[in-house]
Short mmCIF file of C-alpha atoms and ligand atoms in Angstrom, two decimals:
data_model
loop_
_atom_site.label_atom_id
_atom_site.label_comp_id
_atom_site.label_asym_id
_atom_site.label_seq_id
_atom_site.Cartn_x
_atom_site.Cartn_y
_atom_site.Cartn_z
CA MET A 20 -106.50 13.11 -56.80
CA ARG A 21 -104.26 12.09 -55.10
CA GLU A 22 -101.82 14.39 -56.72
CA LYS A 23 -104.36 17.06 -56.19
CA LEU A 24 -104.18 16.64 -52.40
CA GLN A 25 -99.95 16.53 -52.01
CA GLN A 26 -99.96 19.73 -53.97
CA ILE A 27 -102.67 21.19 -51.73
CA LYS A 28 -99.77 19.74 -48.41
CA GLU A 29 -96.87 21.62 -50.38
CA GLU A 30 -98.26 24.58 -51.22
CA ALA A 31 -99.76 24.62 -48.30
CA LEU A 32 -97.44 24.40 -46.10
CA LEU A 33 -95.06 27.01 -48.08
CA LYS A 34 -97.89 29.48 -47.21
CA LEU A 35 -97.37 29.45 -43.79
CA LYS A 36 -93.60 29.65 -44.11
CA GLU A 37 -94.13 32.83 -45.00
CA CYS A 38 -97.12 33.22 -42.28
CA GLN A 39 -95.61 36.54 -40.92
CA ASN A 40 -99.32 37.08 -38.69
CA SER A 41 -101.91 36.44 -36.66
CA GLN A 42 -103.60 37.00 -38.83
CA MET A 43 -102.98 35.42 -42.31
CA LEU A 44 -102.52 32.67 -40.16
CA ASP A 45 -105.92 32.65 -39.78
CA GLU A 46 -106.73 33.11 -43.42
CA LEU A 47 -104.38 30.02 -44.09
CA ARG A 48 -106.95 27.80 -42.19
CA VAL A 49 -110.34 29.49 -42.98
CA LYS A 50 -108.11 28.77 -47.00
CA TYR A 51 -106.99 25.07 -46.33
CA LEU A 52 -109.53 23.97 -43.89
CA GLY A 53 -112.88 25.88 -43.61
CA LYS A 54 -115.93 24.93 -44.88
CA LYS A 55 -115.70 25.84 -48.26
CA GLY A 56 -111.74 24.97 -47.08
CA GLU A 57 -109.67 23.12 -50.50
CA LEU A 58 -109.73 19.80 -48.80
CA THR A 59 -112.99 20.33 -47.59
CA THR A 60 -114.54 20.70 -51.18
CA ILE A 61 -111.53 16.95 -51.85
CA LEU A 62 -113.59 15.43 -49.52
CA ARG A 63 -116.97 16.06 -50.80
CA GLY A 64 -116.48 14.55 -53.93
CA MET A 65 -114.63 11.18 -53.01
CA GLY A 66 -118.47 9.85 -52.82
CA GLN A 67 -117.43 10.46 -56.67
CA LEU A 68 -114.15 7.52 -55.84
CA SER A 69 -114.39 3.84 -56.88
CA PRO A 70 -114.71 2.23 -53.67
CA GLU A 71 -110.88 0.51 -53.77
CA GLU A 72 -109.75 4.14 -53.98
CA ARG A 73 -111.06 5.49 -50.76
CA PRO A 74 -109.92 4.58 -48.44
CA THR A 75 -106.19 4.81 -49.69
CA VAL A 76 -107.54 8.17 -51.05
CA GLY A 77 -109.20 8.96 -46.94
CA LYS A 78 -105.96 8.04 -45.58
CA ILE A 79 -104.05 10.89 -47.95
CA ALA A 80 -106.35 13.37 -47.25
CA ASN A 81 -106.78 12.62 -43.25
CA GLU A 82 -102.23 12.86 -43.21
CA VAL A 83 -102.46 16.30 -45.19
CA ARG A 84 -104.73 17.89 -42.48
CA GLU A 85 -103.09 16.62 -39.82
CA GLU A 86 -100.20 17.49 -41.71
CA ILE A 87 -101.73 21.24 -42.43
CA GLU A 88 -103.10 21.89 -38.72
CA ALA A 89 -100.21 20.84 -37.29
CA ALA A 90 -98.01 23.43 -39.00
CA ILE A 91 -100.66 26.01 -38.33
CA GLU A 92 -101.07 24.71 -34.44
CA GLU A 93 -96.85 24.63 -35.12
CA THR A 94 -96.90 28.19 -36.68
CA LEU A 95 -99.20 29.94 -34.22
CA LYS A 96 -96.41 29.16 -32.24
CA GLN A 97 -93.90 30.66 -33.31
CA ILE A 98 -95.92 34.15 -34.38
CA LYS A 99 -97.15 34.48 -31.04
CA GLN A 100 -93.64 34.03 -29.71
CA ARG A 101 -92.70 36.55 -31.91
CA GLU A 102 -95.02 38.43 -30.41
CA LYS A 103 -94.07 38.35 -27.02
CA ASN A 104 -90.61 39.60 -28.12
CA LEU A 105 -91.74 42.14 -30.21
CA ARG A 106 -94.35 43.42 -27.01
CA LEU A 107 -90.90 42.78 -24.72
CA SER A 108 -88.91 45.06 -26.83
CA MET A 109 -91.06 47.28 -27.08
CA GLU A 110 -91.75 47.77 -23.47
CA THR A 111 -88.27 47.85 -22.78
CA ILE A 112 -87.37 49.96 -19.14
CA ASP A 113 -83.83 52.00 -20.07
CA VAL A 114 -82.53 51.76 -16.54
CA THR A 115 -79.74 53.91 -17.32
CA MET A 116 -82.13 56.68 -18.95
CA PRO A 117 -81.97 59.51 -15.90
CA GLY A 118 -85.10 59.41 -13.46
CA ARG A 119 -87.95 62.43 -13.53
CA ALA A 120 -86.35 64.50 -10.56
CA ASN A 121 -89.25 65.28 -8.05
CA ARG A 122 -90.18 69.19 -7.52
CA ILE A 123 -89.57 69.81 -4.13
CA GLY A 124 -89.18 72.99 -2.05
CA GLY A 125 -86.75 75.31 -1.33
CA LEU A 126 -85.57 77.41 1.81
CA HIS A 127 -86.83 80.88 2.26
CA PRO A 128 -83.73 83.64 1.79
CA LEU A 129 -84.48 84.43 5.04
CA THR A 130 -84.60 81.36 6.06
CA LYS A 131 -81.41 80.52 5.19
CA ALA A 132 -79.83 83.51 6.07
CA LEU A 133 -81.37 82.93 9.48
CA ASP A 134 -79.18 79.20 10.27
CA GLU A 135 -75.91 81.35 8.38
CA ILE A 136 -76.37 83.79 11.26
CA LYS A 137 -77.54 81.37 13.27
CA GLU A 138 -74.13 78.72 12.74
CA ILE A 139 -71.74 81.79 13.20
CA PHE A 140 -72.44 82.35 15.89
CA ILE A 141 -73.08 79.23 18.41
CA GLY A 142 -69.60 78.34 16.06
CA MET A 143 -68.79 80.72 18.66
CA GLY A 144 -70.69 79.70 21.81
CA PHE A 145 -74.12 81.02 21.24
CA SER A 146 -77.25 79.73 22.33
CA ILE A 147 -80.64 80.07 21.01
CA ALA A 148 -83.62 81.81 22.66
CA GLU A 149 -87.25 83.30 21.91
CA GLY A 150 -89.35 85.05 23.23
CA PRO A 151 -93.00 86.01 22.23
CA GLU A 152 -94.50 88.16 19.67
CA VAL A 153 -96.96 89.40 21.46
CA GLU A 154 -95.42 90.83 24.53
CA LEU A 155 -95.94 93.34 27.60
CA ASP A 156 -95.14 96.45 27.28
CA TYR A 157 -92.84 95.83 30.43
CA TYR A 158 -90.98 94.17 29.07
CA ASN A 159 -91.18 95.18 25.43
CA PHE A 160 -90.19 98.73 27.02
CA GLU A 161 -90.25 99.54 29.92
CA ALA A 162 -87.45 97.44 31.80
CA LEU A 163 -85.14 98.35 28.65
CA ASN A 164 -85.56 102.13 29.56
CA ILE A 165 -87.78 102.98 27.13
CA PRO A 166 -90.85 104.46 29.28
CA LYS A 167 -94.08 104.99 28.59
CA ASN A 168 -93.71 108.99 26.97
CA HIS A 169 -90.46 108.40 25.92
CA PRO A 170 -89.60 109.78 22.45
CA ALA A 171 -88.14 106.74 21.82
CA ARG A 172 -91.54 104.92 21.40
CA ASP A 173 -92.45 107.32 18.29
CA GLU A 174 -90.00 105.79 16.02
CA GLN A 175 -91.71 102.37 17.21
CA ASP A 176 -95.29 102.59 16.32
CA THR A 177 -96.67 100.07 18.46
CA PHE A 178 -99.97 97.21 17.48
CA TYR A 179 -101.04 97.43 20.88
CA ILE A 180 -103.33 94.23 21.85
CA ASN A 181 -104.32 96.90 25.41
CA GLN A 182 -103.04 99.67 27.15
CA ASN A 183 -99.95 96.71 28.70
CA VAL A 184 -100.11 94.15 25.43
CA VAL A 185 -98.40 94.39 22.74
CA LEU A 186 -97.18 92.52 19.74
CA ARG A 187 -92.77 93.21 19.77
CA THR A 188 -91.81 96.27 17.86
CA GLN A 189 -88.03 94.90 18.42
CA THR A 190 -86.46 91.55 20.02
CA SER A 191 -84.73 92.96 23.13
CA PRO A 192 -87.58 91.88 25.71
CA VAL A 193 -86.07 88.37 24.59
CA GLN A 194 -82.82 89.92 26.66
CA ILE A 195 -84.56 90.79 30.05
CA ARG A 196 -86.25 87.40 29.81
CA VAL A 197 -82.95 85.86 29.35
CA MET A 198 -82.11 87.28 32.16
CA GLU A 199 -84.60 86.63 34.28
CA ASN A 200 -84.38 83.41 34.50
CA LYS A 201 -79.77 82.63 33.06
CA LYS A 202 -77.69 83.62 35.06
CA PRO A 203 -74.67 84.46 33.93
CA PRO A 204 -72.74 83.82 32.22
CA ILE A 205 -75.29 84.26 29.40
CA ARG A 206 -74.76 84.38 25.69
CA ILE A 207 -77.63 84.37 23.82
CA ILE A 208 -79.31 85.59 19.82
CA ALA A 209 -82.40 85.35 19.65
CA PRO A 210 -84.65 85.43 16.01
CA GLY A 211 -87.89 86.22 15.41
CA ARG A 212 -90.65 89.11 14.33
CA VAL A 213 -91.27 92.25 15.30
CA TYR A 214 -94.07 94.71 14.34
CA ARG A 215 -94.89 98.11 13.37
CA SER A 216 -97.13 99.74 12.83
CA ASP A 217 -95.35 101.25 8.73
CA THR A 218 -96.65 101.65 5.83
CA ALA A 219 -95.22 98.16 3.00
CA ASP A 220 -92.34 99.90 0.78
CA ALA A 221 -89.53 99.26 0.07
CA THR A 222 -87.83 99.68 2.55
CA HIS A 223 -90.31 99.28 5.42
CA SER A 224 -92.81 96.08 6.22
CA PRO A 225 -94.56 95.51 9.51
CA ILE A 226 -93.25 92.55 9.71
CA PHE A 227 -90.39 91.39 9.38
CA HIS A 228 -86.94 90.11 11.38
CA GLN A 229 -85.38 91.02 14.22
CA VAL A 230 -81.70 88.96 15.64
CA GLU A 231 -80.90 89.99 19.21
CA GLY A 232 -77.06 89.10 21.02
CA LEU A 233 -77.32 89.07 24.10
CA VAL A 234 -73.86 88.34 25.66
CA VAL A 235 -73.50 88.95 30.28
CA ASP A 236 -70.77 88.06 32.39
CA LYS A 237 -67.84 88.80 34.71
CA GLY A 238 -65.68 90.96 32.29
CA ILE A 239 -67.63 92.08 29.52
CA THR A 240 -66.12 95.34 28.16
CA MET A 241 -67.07 96.97 24.83
CA ALA A 242 -63.20 94.94 23.39
CA SER A 243 -65.47 92.35 23.92
CA LEU A 244 -68.57 93.91 21.64
CA LYS A 245 -66.14 94.76 19.17
CA GLY A 246 -64.22 91.36 18.89
CA THR A 247 -67.76 89.51 18.48
CA LEU A 248 -69.28 91.85 15.68
CA ASP A 249 -65.58 92.07 13.75
CA ALA A 250 -65.83 88.56 13.50
CA PHE A 251 -69.22 87.63 12.34
CA ALA A 252 -69.30 90.29 10.21
CA LYS A 253 -65.89 88.82 8.66
CA ARG A 254 -68.15 85.42 8.24
CA MET A 255 -71.56 86.51 7.21
CA PHE A 256 -69.48 89.43 4.82
CA GLY A 257 -66.42 88.15 4.24
CA GLU A 258 -62.96 88.28 5.50
CA LYS A 259 -61.64 90.99 4.15
CA THR A 260 -64.72 92.67 5.19
CA ARG A 261 -63.78 95.98 7.53
CA THR A 262 -66.15 97.49 10.88
CA LYS A 263 -66.71 100.77 11.73
CA PHE A 264 -67.99 101.42 15.71
CA ARG A 265 -70.26 105.18 14.65
CA PRO A 266 -71.62 106.13 18.63
CA HIS A 267 -75.36 105.53 18.40
CA HIS A 268 -77.67 106.53 21.54
CA PHE A 269 -79.88 103.74 22.25
CA PRO A 270 -82.15 103.71 25.43
CA PHE A 271 -80.95 100.76 26.80
CA THR A 272 -77.58 100.84 26.43
CA GLU A 273 -74.72 103.16 27.11
CA PRO A 274 -72.54 103.33 25.13
CA SER A 275 -74.56 102.36 22.25
CA ALA A 276 -73.06 102.33 17.86
CA GLU A 277 -74.14 101.35 15.37
CA VAL A 278 -71.78 99.56 13.51
CA ASP A 279 -71.19 99.95 9.73
CA VAL A 280 -69.03 97.09 7.31
CA SER A 281 -66.55 97.81 4.53
CA CYS A 282 -68.80 97.82 1.52
CA PHE A 283 -68.65 93.94 0.40
CA VAL A 284 -68.66 95.07 -3.60
CA CYS A 285 -66.68 97.34 -4.09
CA GLY A 286 -64.35 96.87 -0.91
CA GLY A 287 -64.58 100.43 0.32
CA THR A 288 -64.20 101.92 -2.38
CA GLY A 289 -68.19 103.53 -2.80
CA CYS A 290 -70.01 102.34 -5.24
CA ARG A 291 -74.23 101.52 -6.31
CA VAL A 292 -74.26 99.25 -2.77
CA CYS A 293 -73.54 101.13 -0.22
CA LYS A 294 -74.50 104.55 -2.02
CA GLY A 295 -70.64 106.30 -2.61
CA SER A 296 -69.75 106.01 0.69
CA GLY A 297 -68.31 102.58 0.95
CA TRP A 298 -69.66 101.69 4.85
CA ILE A 299 -73.41 99.27 5.28
CA GLU A 300 -74.48 100.02 8.46
CA ILE A 301 -76.07 96.53 10.21
CA LEU A 302 -76.81 96.65 13.68
CA GLY A 303 -77.28 97.92 16.91
CA CYS A 304 -75.46 97.52 19.66
CA GLY A 305 -73.83 98.78 23.01
CA MET A 306 -72.65 97.65 26.00
CA VAL A 307 -75.83 96.91 28.46
CA HIS A 308 -77.35 99.28 30.32
CA PRO A 309 -77.01 98.40 34.22
CA ASP A 310 -80.96 99.80 34.95
CA VAL A 311 -81.89 97.10 31.74
CA LEU A 312 -78.76 94.24 33.75
CA ARG A 313 -81.08 95.29 37.35
CA ALA A 314 -84.16 94.92 35.22
CA GLY A 315 -83.20 91.09 34.06
CA GLY A 316 -82.03 90.87 38.08
CA ILE A 317 -78.49 90.31 37.79
CA ASP A 318 -76.14 93.25 39.80
CA PRO A 319 -74.31 95.58 37.41
CA GLU A 320 -71.54 95.79 39.39
CA VAL A 321 -70.66 92.79 40.11
CA TYR A 322 -71.53 91.56 35.32
CA SER A 323 -71.14 93.40 32.51
CA GLY A 324 -72.54 92.91 28.46
CA PHE A 325 -73.36 93.50 25.33
CA ALA A 326 -75.94 94.08 23.09
CA PHE A 327 -76.61 93.74 19.83
CA GLY A 328 -79.53 93.99 17.23
CA LEU A 329 -79.72 93.72 13.19
CA GLY A 330 -81.94 93.68 10.98
CA LEU A 331 -82.15 89.90 8.92
CA GLU A 332 -84.66 91.58 6.13
CA ARG A 333 -81.96 94.38 5.77
CA ILE A 334 -78.73 92.45 6.01
CA VAL A 335 -80.26 89.98 3.14
CA MET A 336 -81.14 92.46 1.04
CA ILE A 337 -77.93 93.96 1.43
CA LYS A 338 -76.04 90.64 0.52
CA TYR A 339 -77.62 90.06 -2.30
CA GLY A 340 -78.40 92.94 -3.70
CA ILE A 341 -82.98 92.69 -3.26
CA ASP A 342 -83.80 96.56 -3.40
CA ASP A 343 -87.88 95.53 -2.53
CA ILE A 344 -88.44 94.44 1.05
CA ARG A 345 -91.87 93.53 -0.01
CA LEU A 346 -90.20 90.26 -2.03
CA PHE A 347 -89.81 88.95 1.01
CA TYR A 348 -93.56 88.02 1.44
CA GLU A 349 -95.25 87.98 -1.55
CA ASN A 350 -94.50 84.66 -2.21
CA ASP A 351 -93.95 84.51 -6.22
CA VAL A 352 -91.39 81.53 -6.67
CA ARG A 353 -89.63 83.51 -9.80
CA PHE A 354 -87.72 84.81 -6.35
CA LEU A 355 -87.92 82.68 -4.02
CA LYS A 356 -85.98 80.19 -6.79
CA GLN A 357 -83.10 82.51 -7.44
CA PHE A 358 -81.96 81.17 -3.76
N1 LIG B 1284 -83.91 97.18 19.26
C1 LIG B 1284 -83.14 98.10 17.95
C2 LIG B 1284 -84.10 98.04 17.27
O1 LIG B 1284 -85.11 97.44 16.94
C3 LIG B 1284 -81.95 97.51 17.54
C4 LIG B 1284 -80.60 97.04 19.04
C5 LIG B 1284 -80.15 98.01 18.91
C6 LIG B 1284 -80.25 96.02 19.58
C7 LIG B 1284 -78.47 97.88 20.16
C8 LIG B 1284 -79.53 95.69 21.06
C9 LIG B 1284 -78.84 96.72 21.07
O2 LIG B 1284 -80.16 94.87 21.70
O3 LIG B 1284 -77.45 96.76 21.75
O4 LIG B 1284 -83.67 98.96 16.66
#
């Protein structure tokens, strides 16, 4: 019986050494110490031993049990540690892995272009002015030398709120509002939304954006106008850009001109973008009409000024080769993401 106990002990300790996980350990515990386990069976058989032998064998049996229990305890600890290490190693965070980028929106191409234009003019000493989009007929037309029944009103077919109130068709009314509120020297640009009762197509939209410019001071000449707009064109379309001032007519400027820039795609030799002419029209401008200065409360005998107005969409379409104005307002991210 002693040998048997010794044997059980050795076998148990050996098996415990090989034990890999807590499930196997449970099985071993049952096998040796369980109710029907090997050690229990032996202890049950103690009754057959002689009274002299019983205490010694009993003692040995208890020692074997304690040893096995201790070994199980120890093995359990090791297994737990191993399992914990394994779990930790699987949960390790790779801090060198690049993070998942947040998807944030971008600026609309019109906003970007406007920012660029603002920066160019702010760099030349201009500041930003604003006016209302719902405008009095007086500011939108009358004070700009466009009386009722003037044919120029036809070109800017308007959304009328009532007889005297319109959605502004141009940013030019801001000129009058600024002059009414500020003494020269005046150097402003006025960007904003304008409205015309046009049906949307590839080049027309009932809502679009303009940037107005106004400079009023003593001694402002056509040379100031040309120099300013030439500098703007070079910054906006590239240093090699040349400008051409073509005589034109606007009711609120005299003389008036339209400005073309040399095509920044072909450099002026003629291509698809400039339709073979080598030039692209970008804006209207002129010397502020004396009547307009007067409407703004400024004496045309003392001061003179120039003004210009450009269509923001048009500029962006030219610059990026966009062939349909409606793309700006459709909010298709496939379009917007390209800028
Ligand atoms: N307001 C004009 C338009 O919408 C553009 C324009 C032309 C503005 C000449 C000006 C200017 O200030 O001098 O067609």
